[in-house]
Amino acid sequence: MKKRAFLLLVLSLVSYSLWGISEDARLFREAERRYRNGDYQFALSRYEKLIREYPTSEYTADARFRRGVIFFRVGKVENAVDSLERVASRYAYTRFSSRIPFWLGVSYYTLEKYEKGLDNFSRFLE
């Protein structure tokens, strides 16, 4: 009887915690997991869905940053620059704000815009 009560308690706590996670948080966590595993296309689709469906979410700025990095990683460097510049100007509160100059530096360097790349690397190192 005690085992059954304990199991019921555990199941109810798990159910409550699953319902307590918002959809935008779930999307962001799923995208982050896929990003860390190198599944960039799927991660990008999750980040873009979050940006589109939850534009005022606390995760939107971080999703926009990751989107820019994914563009770089899949070879869409000009898109990466556009995306990262937008994040730098509109979403400076992202938890990744200190990394934006690095990724802009790498992107500009790849595009052979060495002066802009160097400026961003210098900002990153400050």
PDB file of C-alpha atoms in Angstrom, residues 23 26-28 30-32 34 41-52 63:
ATOM      1  CA  GLU A  23       5.780  25.774 -24.622  1.00  0.00           C
ATOM      2  CA  ARG A  26      10.154  23.446 -24.103  1.00  0.00           C
ATOM      3  CA  LEU A  27      10.966  24.579 -27.652  1.00  0.00           C
ATOM      4  CA  PHE A  28      14.117  26.347 -26.504  1.00  0.00           C
ATOM      5  CA  GLU A  30      14.699  21.023 -27.411  1.00  0.00           C
ATOM      6  CA  ALA A  31      16.525  23.363 -29.796  1.00  0.00           C
ATOM      7  CA  GLU A  32      19.472  23.712 -27.410  1.00  0.00           C
ATOM      8  CA  ARG A  34      19.775  19.514 -30.844  1.00  0.00           C
ATOM      9  CA  GLN A  41      18.900  22.045 -39.249  1.00  0.00           C
ATOM     10  CA  PHE A  42      16.462  20.670 -36.683  1.00  0.00           C
ATOM     11  CA  ALA A  43      17.684  23.111 -34.028  1.00  0.00           C
ATOM     12  CA  LEU A  44      17.212  25.969 -36.490  1.00  0.00           C
ATOM     13  CA  SER A  45      13.628  24.903 -37.164  1.00  0.00           C
ATOM     14  CA  ARG A  46      12.885  24.908 -33.415  1.00  0.00           C
ATOM     15  CA  TYR A  47      14.540  28.310 -32.870  1.00  0.00           C
ATOM     16  CA  GLU A  48      12.629  29.793 -35.794  1.00  0.00           C
ATOM     17  CA  LYS A  49       9.355  28.367 -34.527  1.00  0.00           C
ATOM     18  CA  LEU A  50      10.012  29.902 -31.122  1.00  0.00           C
ATOM     19  CA  ILE A  51      10.852  33.285 -32.696  1.00  0.00           C
ATOM     20  CA  ARG A  52       7.752  33.186 -34.889  1.00  0.00           C
ATOM     21  CA  ALA A  63      17.160  31.875 -30.069  1.00  0.00           C
TER      22      ALA A  63
END
